[in-house]
């Protein structure tokens, strides 16, 4: 009884290798290299992507962004709350610009909303829905935005 089930399980576990697009084109660059995904994302993100767990790869990347903001801001909050606190124009915990001109204040506020919005719109659904499925391209788009956010922290001297 166990032998047919074991065979079935093995076939099912291998099916993604013949039904999903290859994450690395033959003779080509890995999609992370093509998209210039931030190299400091945890290795598990790339492993999940390579194993076709695209929604989980996105979720792990945004948990990392959240933890980095939490660490740099020295806040105990997480998610939307930490993003709104950390990047506030008035008394920011993380200053991305000098905040001397209206344009610099607008940029700070814009990134406040990009960080907070990415948590609400991208990370949270993947943390609360158990059957969410992303395509490879959706995942790469999400990881590109996470990379932009991490690079903005880099540019401000926080990494």
XYZ file of N, CA and C in Angstrom, residues 15-23 52:
30
model
N 6.838 17.205 -10.301
C 6.043 17.759 -11.399
C 6.393 19.203 -11.720
N 6.707 19.999 -10.704
C 7.007 21.410 -10.968
C 8.222 21.580 -11.877
N 9.084 20.585 -11.905
C 10.283 20.692 -12.735
C 9.971 20.571 -14.218
N 8.840 19.990 -14.540
C 8.462 19.875 -15.953
C 7.274 20.754 -16.304
N 6.594 21.311 -15.304
C 5.429 22.144 -15.581
C 5.689 23.627 -15.388
N 6.719 23.990 -14.669
C 7.034 25.394 -14.419
C 8.166 25.848 -15.336
N 8.173 27.141 -15.622
C 9.274 27.706 -16.406
C 10.569 27.573 -15.614
N 11.655 27.366 -16.320
C 12.955 27.272 -15.655
C 13.311 28.625 -15.064
N 13.825 28.631 -13.846
C 14.218 29.898 -13.234
C 15.537 30.401 -13.810
N 10.212 27.349 -7.115
C 8.886 27.756 -7.612
C 7.895 28.101 -6.508
